[in-house]
Amino acid sequence: YRRDHMSNLSEVELSNLRHMLIFGEVDEQKNQDYANAAEHPEVKQFFQNAANGAKQNRQTLMSFLG
């Protein structure tokens, strides 16, 4: 199944997907770091939500790889 699913993606799409996964991981970690450093509860929650969103986006992108 994975092979069939990936064969539907062009080389450009696969390359873009790889880049988005890398940048998404960096985005998640940066936002998590900001959340951990924040003292104000609303600021902490804002960055935690951003980290969670980045994680969800990466999981969605990974689903394209099978």
PDB file of N, CA and C in Angstrom:
ATOM      1  N   TYR A   1       0.831  -1.204   0.000  1.00  0.00           N
ATOM      2  CA  TYR A   1       0.000   0.000   0.000  1.00  0.00           C
ATOM      3  C   TYR A   1       0.863   1.251   0.000  1.00  0.00           C
ATOM      4  N   ARG A   2       1.880   1.258   0.840  1.00  0.00           N
ATOM      5  CA  ARG A   2       2.736   2.447   0.938  1.00  0.00           C
ATOM      6  C   ARG A   2       3.374   2.780  -0.407  1.00  0.00           C
ATOM      7  N   ARG A   3       3.861   1.754  -1.077  1.00  0.00           N
ATOM      8  CA  ARG A   3       4.507   1.965  -2.367  1.00  0.00           C
ATOM      9  C   ARG A   3       3.520   2.563  -3.380  1.00  0.00           C
ATOM     10  N   ASP A   4       2.311   2.038  -3.406  1.00  0.00           N
ATOM     11  CA  ASP A   4       1.298   2.561  -4.323  1.00  0.00           C
ATOM     12  C   ASP A   4       0.963   4.004  -3.992  1.00  0.00           C
ATOM     13  N   HIS A   5       0.855   4.292  -2.705  1.00  0.00           N
ATOM     14  CA  HIS A   5       0.508   5.649  -2.280  1.00  0.00           C
ATOM     15  C   HIS A   5       1.619   6.627  -2.666  1.00  0.00           C
ATOM     16  N   MET A   6       2.863   6.217  -2.436  1.00  0.00           N
ATOM     17  CA  MET A   6       3.988   7.098  -2.760  1.00  0.00           C
ATOM     18  C   MET A   6       4.161   7.253  -4.263  1.00  0.00           C
ATOM     19  N   SER A   7       3.802   6.237  -5.033  1.00  0.00           N
ATOM     20  CA  SER A   7       3.980   6.327  -6.480  1.00  0.00           C
ATOM     21  C   SER A   7       3.059   7.379  -7.091  1.00  0.00           C
ATOM     22  N   ASN A   8       2.037   7.779  -6.341  1.00  0.00           N
ATOM     23  CA  ASN A   8       1.145   8.831  -6.820  1.00  0.00           C
ATOM     24  C   ASN A   8       1.737  10.218  -6.638  1.00  0.00           C
ATOM     25  N   LEU A   9       2.835  10.327  -5.889  1.00  0.00           N
ATOM     26  CA  LEU A   9       3.468  11.614  -5.655  1.00  0.00           C
ATOM     27  C   LEU A   9       4.619  11.808  -6.632  1.00  0.00           C
ATOM     28  N   SER A  10       4.727  13.015  -7.172  1.00  0.00           N
ATOM     29  CA  SER A  10       5.838  13.313  -8.066  1.00  0.00           C
ATOM     30  C   SER A  10       7.105  13.526  -7.246  1.00  0.00           C
ATOM     31  N   GLU A  11       8.240  13.552  -7.929  1.00  0.00           N
ATOM     32  CA  GLU A  11       9.518  13.808  -7.248  1.00  0.00           C
ATOM     33  C   GLU A  11       9.502  15.181  -6.573  1.00  0.00           C
ATOM     34  N   VAL A  12       8.905  16.158  -7.222  1.00  0.00           N
ATOM     35  CA  VAL A  12       8.817  17.505  -6.641  1.00  0.00           C
ATOM     36  C   VAL A  12       7.956  17.481  -5.387  1.00  0.00           C
ATOM     37  N   GLU A  13       6.840  16.764  -5.445  1.00  0.00           N
ATOM     38  CA  GLU A  13       5.969  16.663  -4.272  1.00  0.00           C
ATOM     39  C   GLU A  13       6.675  15.958  -3.121  1.00  0.00           C
ATOM     40  N   LEU A  14       7.407  14.892  -3.418  1.00  0.00           N
ATOM     41  CA  LEU A  14       8.161  14.191  -2.375  1.00  0.00           C
ATOM     42  C   LEU A  14       9.228  15.091  -1.763  1.00  0.00           C
ATOM     43  N   SER A  15       9.914  15.855  -2.607  1.00  0.00           N
ATOM     44  CA  SER A  15      10.927  16.784  -2.115  1.00  0.00           C
ATOM     45  C   SER A  15      10.307  17.851  -1.221  1.00  0.00           C
ATOM     46  N   ASN A  16       9.189  18.403  -1.674  1.00  0.00           N
ATOM     47  CA  ASN A  16       8.492  19.415  -0.869  1.00  0.00           C
ATOM     48  C   ASN A  16       8.021  18.823   0.454  1.00  0.00           C
ATOM     49  N   LEU A  17       7.534  17.611   0.401  1.00  0.00           N
ATOM     50  CA  LEU A  17       7.057  16.935   1.603  1.00  0.00           C
ATOM     51  C   LEU A  17       8.201  16.744   2.602  1.00  0.00           C
ATOM     52  N   ARG A  18       9.348  16.326   2.113  1.00  0.00           N
ATOM     53  CA  ARG A  18      10.518  16.163   2.994  1.00  0.00           C
ATOM     54  C   ARG A  18      10.891  17.481   3.660  1.00  0.00           C
ATOM     55  N   HIS A  19      10.921  18.545   2.868  1.00  0.00           N
ATOM     56  CA  HIS A  19      11.264  19.863   3.427  1.00  0.00           C
ATOM     57  C   HIS A  19      10.246  20.300   4.474  1.00  0.00           C
ATOM     58  N   MET A  20       8.981  20.099   4.190  1.00  0.00           N
ATOM     59  CA  MET A  20       7.938  20.496   5.136  1.00  0.00           C
ATOM     60  C   MET A  20       8.040  19.694   6.432  1.00  0.00           C
ATOM     61  N   LEU A  21       8.400  18.427   6.333  1.00  0.00           N
ATOM     62  CA  LEU A  21       8.557  17.610   7.529  1.00  0.00           C
ATOM     63  C   LEU A  21       9.720  18.113   8.383  1.00  0.00           C
ATOM     64  N   ILE A  22      10.819  18.454   7.743  1.00  0.00           N
ATOM     65  CA  ILE A  22      11.981  18.975   8.474  1.00  0.00           C
ATOM     66  C   ILE A  22      11.640  20.304   9.137  1.00  0.00           C
ATOM     67  N   PHE A  23      11.067  21.224   8.361  1.00  0.00           N
ATOM     68  CA  PHE A  23      10.745  22.533   8.923  1.00  0.00           C
ATOM     69  C   PHE A  23       9.642  22.428   9.966  1.00  0.00           C
ATOM     70  N   GLY A  24       8.727  21.497   9.794  1.00  0.00           N
ATOM     71  CA  GLY A  24       7.666  21.303  10.771  1.00  0.00           C
ATOM     72  C   GLY A  24       8.208  20.821  12.103  1.00  0.00           C
ATOM     73  N   GLU A  25       9.218  19.966  12.043  1.00  0.00           N
ATOM     74  CA  GLU A  25       9.837  19.485  13.276  1.00  0.00           C
ATOM     75  C   GLU A  25      10.544  20.627  14.002  1.00  0.00           C
ATOM     76  N   VAL A  26      11.240  21.464  13.258  1.00  0.00           N
ATOM     77  CA  VAL A  26      11.912  22.625  13.850  1.00  0.00           C
ATOM     78  C   VAL A  26      10.881  23.576  14.445  1.00  0.00           C
ATOM     79  N   ASP A  27       9.803  23.815  13.721  1.00  0.00           N
ATOM     80  CA  ASP A  27       8.742  24.710  14.190  1.00  0.00           C
ATOM     81  C   ASP A  27       8.123  24.183  15.484  1.00  0.00           C
ATOM     82  N   GLU A  28       7.860  22.897  15.515  1.00  0.00           N
ATOM     83  CA  GLU A  28       7.285  22.289  16.720  1.00  0.00           C
ATOM     84  C   GLU A  28       8.222  22.486  17.914  1.00  0.00           C
ATOM     85  N   GLN A  29       9.502  22.195  17.722  1.00  0.00           N
ATOM     86  CA  GLN A  29      10.462  22.289  18.822  1.00  0.00           C
ATOM     87  C   GLN A  29      10.637  23.729  19.303  1.00  0.00           C
ATOM     88  N   LYS A  30      10.713  24.664  18.363  1.00  0.00           N
ATOM     89  CA  LYS A  30      10.871  26.072  18.746  1.00  0.00           C
ATOM     90  C   LYS A  30       9.674  26.550  19.560  1.00  0.00           C
ATOM     91  N   ASN A  31       8.474  26.223  19.104  1.00  0.00           N
ATOM     92  CA  ASN A  31       7.283  26.641  19.835  1.00  0.00           C
ATOM     93  C   ASN A  31       7.202  25.962  21.195  1.00  0.00           C
ATOM     94  N   GLN A  32       7.631  24.706  21.274  1.00  0.00           N
ATOM     95  CA  GLN A  32       7.644  24.010  22.564  1.00  0.00           C
ATOM     96  C   GLN A  32       8.646  24.668  23.510  1.00  0.00           C
ATOM     97  N   ASP A  33       9.792  25.040  22.980  1.00  0.00           N
ATOM     98  CA  ASP A  33      10.797  25.733  23.792  1.00  0.00           C
ATOM     99  C   ASP A  33      10.260  27.066  24.302  1.00  0.00           C
ATOM    100  N   TYR A  34       9.583  27.814  23.424  1.00  0.00           N
ATOM    101  CA  TYR A  34       8.994  29.090  23.839  1.00  0.00           C
ATOM    102  C   TYR A  34       7.932  28.865  24.909  1.00  0.00           C
ATOM    103  N   ALA A  35       7.129  27.826  24.752  1.00  0.00           N
ATOM    104  CA  ALA A  35       6.090  27.514  25.745  1.00  0.00           C
ATOM    105  C   ALA A  35       6.729  27.176  27.092  1.00  0.00           C
ATOM    106  N   ASN A  36       7.790  26.403  27.051  1.00  0.00           N
ATOM    107  CA  ASN A  36       8.472  26.018  28.289  1.00  0.00           C
ATOM    108  C   ASN A  36       9.097  27.216  28.996  1.00  0.00           C
ATOM    109  N   ALA A  37       9.536  28.200  28.223  1.00  0.00           N
ATOM    110  CA  ALA A  37      10.187  29.378  28.802  1.00  0.00           C
ATOM    111  C   ALA A  37       9.188  30.441  29.251  1.00  0.00           C
ATOM    112  N   ALA A  38       7.969  30.382  28.737  1.00  0.00           N
ATOM    113  CA  ALA A  38       6.975  31.417  29.043  1.00  0.00           C
ATOM    114  C   ALA A  38       6.506  31.308  30.491  1.00  0.00           C
ATOM    115  N   GLU A  39       6.308  32.462  31.091  1.00  0.00           N
ATOM    116  CA  GLU A  39       5.795  32.501  32.460  1.00  0.00           C
ATOM    117  C   GLU A  39       4.308  32.837  32.486  1.00  0.00           C
ATOM    118  N   HIS A  40       3.867  33.668  31.568  1.00  0.00           N
ATOM    119  CA  HIS A  40       2.463  34.071  31.521  1.00  0.00           C
ATOM    120  C   HIS A  40       1.639  32.907  30.965  1.00  0.00           C
ATOM    121  N   PRO A  41       0.576  32.518  31.660  1.00  0.00           N
ATOM    122  CA  PRO A  41      -0.207  31.343  31.233  1.00  0.00           C
ATOM    123  C   PRO A  41      -0.770  31.440  29.821  1.00  0.00           C
ATOM    124  N   GLU A  42      -1.233  32.625  29.417  1.00  0.00           N
ATOM    125  CA  GLU A  42      -1.795  32.751  28.065  1.00  0.00           C
ATOM    126  C   GLU A  42      -0.726  32.649  26.999  1.00  0.00           C
ATOM    127  N   VAL A  43       0.449  33.204  27.275  1.00  0.00           N
ATOM    128  CA  VAL A  43       1.566  33.113  26.327  1.00  0.00           C
ATOM    129  C   VAL A  43       2.030  31.668  26.235  1.00  0.00           C
ATOM    130  N   LYS A  44       2.144  31.012  27.392  1.00  0.00           N
ATOM    131  CA  LYS A  44       2.531  29.598  27.429  1.00  0.00           C
ATOM    132  C   LYS A  44       1.548  28.766  26.602  1.00  0.00           C
ATOM    133  N   GLN A  45       0.258  28.999  26.783  1.00  0.00           N
ATOM    134  CA  GLN A  45      -0.767  28.244  26.062  1.00  0.00           C
ATOM    135  C   GLN A  45      -0.717  28.517  24.561  1.00  0.00           C
ATOM    136  N   PHE A  46      -0.465  29.766  24.197  1.00  0.00           N
ATOM    137  CA  PHE A  46      -0.356  30.128  22.782  1.00  0.00           C
ATOM    138  C   PHE A  46       0.737  29.303  22.099  1.00  0.00           C
ATOM    139  N   PHE A  47       1.921  29.276  22.702  1.00  0.00           N
ATOM    140  CA  PHE A  47       3.026  28.544  22.091  1.00  0.00           C
ATOM    141  C   PHE A  47       2.826  27.037  22.171  1.00  0.00           C
ATOM    142  N   GLN A  48       2.170  26.560  23.222  1.00  0.00           N
ATOM    143  CA  GLN A  48       1.875  25.131  23.309  1.00  0.00           C
ATOM    144  C   GLN A  48       0.907  24.726  22.195  1.00  0.00           C
ATOM    145  N   ASN A  49      -0.098  25.565  21.953  1.00  0.00           N
ATOM    146  CA  ASN A  49      -1.039  25.298  20.859  1.00  0.00           C
ATOM    147  C   ASN A  49      -0.323  25.302  19.513  1.00  0.00           C
ATOM    148  N   ALA A  50       0.608  26.236  19.335  1.00  0.00           N
ATOM    149  CA  ALA A  50       1.365  26.300  18.082  1.00  0.00           C
ATOM    150  C   ALA A  50       2.216  25.042  17.907  1.00  0.00           C
ATOM    151  N   ALA A  51       2.838  24.580  18.981  1.00  0.00           N
ATOM    152  CA  ALA A  51       3.643  23.351  18.920  1.00  0.00           C
ATOM    153  C   ALA A  51       2.758  22.155  18.586  1.00  0.00           C
ATOM    154  N   ASN A  52       1.604  22.087  19.206  1.00  0.00           N
ATOM    155  CA  ASN A  52       0.671  20.981  18.928  1.00  0.00           C
ATOM    156  C   ASN A  52       0.190  21.018  17.483  1.00  0.00           C
ATOM    157  N   GLY A  53      -0.082  22.217  16.971  1.00  0.00           N
ATOM    158  CA  GLY A  53      -0.509  22.357  15.578  1.00  0.00           C
ATOM    159  C   GLY A  53       0.575  21.909  14.613  1.00  0.00           C
ATOM    160  N   ALA A  54       1.818  22.274  14.909  1.00  0.00           N
ATOM    161  CA  ALA A  54       2.936  21.852  14.059  1.00  0.00           C
ATOM    162  C   ALA A  54       3.079  20.334  14.078  1.00  0.00           C
ATOM    163  N   LYS A  55       2.880  19.735  15.248  1.00  0.00           N
ATOM    164  CA  LYS A  55       2.965  18.281  15.361  1.00  0.00           C
ATOM    165  C   LYS A  55       1.859  17.616  14.544  1.00  0.00           C
ATOM    166  N   GLN A  56       0.649  18.134  14.643  1.00  0.00           N
ATOM    167  CA  GLN A  56      -0.470  17.580  13.871  1.00  0.00           C
ATOM    168  C   GLN A  56      -0.213  17.716  12.377  1.00  0.00           C
ATOM    169  N   ASN A  57       0.332  18.853  11.962  1.00  0.00           N
ATOM    170  CA  ASN A  57       0.638  19.048  10.539  1.00  0.00           C
ATOM    171  C   ASN A  57       1.664  18.026  10.064  1.00  0.00           C
ATOM    172  N   ARG A  58       2.691  17.777  10.876  1.00  0.00           N
ATOM    173  CA  ARG A  58       3.698  16.784  10.503  1.00  0.00           C
ATOM    174  C   ARG A  58       3.080  15.398  10.399  1.00  0.00           C
ATOM    175  N   GLN A  59       2.190  15.062  11.324  1.00  0.00           N
ATOM    176  CA  GLN A  59       1.539  13.751  11.275  1.00  0.00           C
ATOM    177  C   GLN A  59       0.683  13.609  10.020  1.00  0.00           C
ATOM    178  N   THR A  60       0.018  14.682   9.649  1.00  0.00           N
ATOM    179  CA  THR A  60      -0.788  14.664   8.418  1.00  0.00           C
ATOM    180  C   THR A  60       0.119  14.479   7.205  1.00  0.00           C
ATOM    181  N   LEU A  61       1.230  15.205   7.161  1.00  0.00           N
ATOM    182  CA  LEU A  61       2.166  15.056   6.052  1.00  0.00           C
ATOM    183  C   LEU A  61       2.731  13.648   5.993  1.00  0.00           C
ATOM    184  N   MET A  62       3.015  13.070   7.143  1.00  0.00           N
ATOM    185  CA  MET A  62       3.555  11.704   7.180  1.00  0.00           C
ATOM    186  C   MET A  62       2.559  10.702   6.599  1.00  0.00           C
ATOM    187  N   SER A  63       1.271  11.010   6.740  1.00  0.00           N
ATOM    188  CA  SER A  63       0.263  10.085   6.206  1.00  0.00           C
ATOM    189  C   SER A  63       0.352   9.965   4.686  1.00  0.00           C
ATOM    190  N   PHE A  64       0.895  10.968   4.032  1.00  0.00           N
ATOM    191  CA  PHE A  64       1.072  10.899   2.580  1.00  0.00           C
ATOM    192  C   PHE A  64       2.164   9.922   2.195  1.00  0.00           C
ATOM    193  N   LEU A  65       3.021   9.603   3.161  1.00  0.00           N
ATOM    194  CA  LEU A  65       4.105   8.653   2.888  1.00  0.00           C
ATOM    195  C   LEU A  65       3.685   7.223   3.198  1.00  0.00           C
ATOM    196  N   GLY A  66       2.497   7.076   3.697  1.00  0.00           N
ATOM    197  CA  GLY A  66       2.004   5.737   3.970  1.00  0.00           C
ATOM    198  C   GLY A  66       1.943   5.538   5.419  1.00  0.00           C
TER     199      GLY A  66
END
